[in-house]
Amino acid sequence: QVQLVESGGGLVQTGGSLRLSCAAAGRTFSNYHMGWFRQAPGKEREFVAAITRTSFTTYADSVKGRFTISRDNAKNTVYLQMNSLKPEDTAVYYCAADSGVIAVDTSSHYDYWGQGTQVTVSS
């Protein structure tokens, strides 16, 4: 069992920045692939970024060049640095974890999820 707790969301103006954190507890963090997903009102949950246990990173096209995912295994934490934010980035952002062989951009492949943190970008 892995417990995930996101933090760092909030209200920011267009062009601003936020850094989301996801703290993990319960198992060996370094064994897990970590992902960030988001869900806007009335829309399906979508992939944002992922970092594998070997620190390979991948991003959705919509955030490439603006967002950066990273992990600190000593702190059991994964981060999502979000720059040049746009109103269309407004959503609840979720952290996810899985230790298996997965397609890291596919939400159904993740076993563990956090409760989410709201990000609102005003125009």
Coordinates of C-alpha atoms in Angstrom, one line a residue:
Q1 CA 0.0 0.0 0.0
V2 CA 1.2 3.5 -0.9
Q3 CA -0.3 6.7 0.4
L4 CA 0.1 9.8 -1.8
V5 CA -0.6 13.4 -0.7
E6 CA -0.5 16.3 -3.2
S7 CA 0.1 19.9 -2.2
G8 CA 1.0 23.2 -3.9
G9 CA -2.1 23.9 -5.9
G10 CA -3.7 27.3 -5.9
L11 CA -4.9 30.3 -7.9
V12 CA -2.4 31.9 -10.3
Q13 CA -2.6 34.4 -13.2
T14 CA -1.9 33.4 -16.8
G15 CA 1.8 33.2 -17.3
G16 CA 2.5 32.4 -13.7
S17 CA 4.1 29.4 -12.1
L18 CA 3.3 26.8 -9.5
R19 CA 5.1 23.8 -8.1
L20 CA 3.1 20.8 -7.1
S21 CA 4.5 18.2 -4.7
C22 CA 3.4 14.6 -4.0
A23 CA 4.7 13.0 -0.9
A24 CA 4.6 9.2 -0.8
A25 CA 4.5 6.9 2.2
G26 CA 4.2 3.2 2.8
R27 CA 6.6 1.5 0.4
T28 CA 10.0 2.0 -1.2
F29 CA 9.4 5.1 -3.2
S30 CA 12.3 4.5 -5.6
N31 CA 10.6 1.3 -6.9
Y32 CA 7.6 3.3 -8.2
H33 CA 6.9 4.9 -11.5
M34 CA 5.2 8.2 -10.7
G35 CA 2.7 10.1 -12.8
W36 CA 0.7 13.4 -12.8
F37 CA -2.8 13.5 -14.3
R38 CA -5.4 16.2 -14.3
Q39 CA -9.1 16.5 -14.6
A40 CA -11.0 19.6 -15.6
P41 CA -14.8 19.9 -14.9
G42 CA -16.8 17.9 -17.4
K43 CA -13.7 16.3 -18.9
E44 CA -12.0 13.0 -18.6
R45 CA -8.8 12.6 -16.6
E46 CA -5.8 13.2 -18.8
F47 CA -2.1 12.4 -18.6
V48 CA 0.2 15.3 -17.8
A49 CA 3.7 13.9 -17.1
A50 CA 5.4 10.8 -15.7
I51 CA 8.8 9.8 -14.4
T52 CA 9.9 6.2 -14.2
R53 CA 11.9 4.6 -11.4
T54 CA 14.9 5.1 -13.6
S55 CA 14.0 8.8 -14.0
F56 CA 13.0 8.7 -17.6
T57 CA 10.5 11.4 -18.2
T58 CA 7.6 11.9 -20.6
Y59 CA 5.1 14.7 -21.1
A60 CA 1.8 15.3 -22.8
D61 CA 2.2 17.5 -25.8
S62 CA 0.0 20.2 -24.2
V63 CA 2.6 20.8 -21.4
K64 CA 5.8 20.0 -23.1
G65 CA 8.3 22.8 -22.6
R66 CA 6.3 24.4 -19.8
F67 CA 6.1 21.7 -17.2
T68 CA 8.9 19.7 -15.6
I69 CA 8.5 16.5 -13.5
S70 CA 11.2 15.4 -11.1
R71 CA 11.6 13.2 -8.1
D72 CA 13.6 13.1 -4.9
N73 CA 13.9 9.6 -3.7
A74 CA 15.5 10.7 -0.4
K75 CA 12.4 12.7 0.3
N76 CA 9.9 10.3 -1.2
T77 CA 8.5 13.1 -3.2
V78 CA 7.7 13.8 -6.8
Y79 CA 7.3 17.4 -8.1
L80 CA 5.6 19.1 -11.0
Q81 CA 7.0 22.5 -11.8
M82 CA 4.5 24.3 -14.0
N83 CA 5.5 27.5 -15.8
S84 CA 3.8 29.7 -18.3
L85 CA 0.4 28.6 -17.0
K86 CA -2.6 29.0 -19.2
P87 CA -6.4 29.0 -18.3
E88 CA -6.7 25.6 -20.0
D89 CA -4.3 24.2 -17.4
T90 CA -7.1 24.7 -14.8
A91 CA -7.9 21.3 -13.3
V92 CA -7.6 19.1 -10.3
Y93 CA -4.1 17.6 -10.5
Y94 CA -3.6 14.0 -9.2
C95 CA -0.4 12.1 -8.4
A96 CA -0.3 8.4 -9.1
A97 CA 2.1 5.6 -8.5
D98 CA 2.7 2.0 -9.7
S99 CA 5.6 -0.4 -9.3
G100 CA 4.7 -2.7 -12.3
V101 CA 5.4 -2.7 -16.0
I102 CA 3.0 0.0 -17.3
A103 CA 2.3 2.5 -20.0
V104 CA 3.1 5.5 -17.9
D105 CA 0.6 7.7 -19.8
T106 CA -2.4 5.5 -19.1
S107 CA -4.3 6.2 -15.9
S108 CA -5.8 2.7 -15.6
H109 CA -2.3 1.3 -15.2
Y110 CA -1.7 3.0 -11.9
D111 CA -2.6 1.4 -8.7
Y112 CA -2.3 4.3 -6.2
W113 CA -3.7 7.8 -6.3
G114 CA -3.7 10.9 -4.2
Q115 CA -6.7 13.0 -3.4
G116 CA -5.9 15.7 -5.8
T117 CA -5.0 19.4 -5.6
Q118 CA -6.8 22.2 -7.4
V119 CA -5.0 24.5 -9.8
T120 CA -6.8 27.5 -11.1
V121 CA -5.3 29.8 -13.7
S122 CA -7.1 33.1 -14.2
S123 CA -7.1 35.0 -17.5

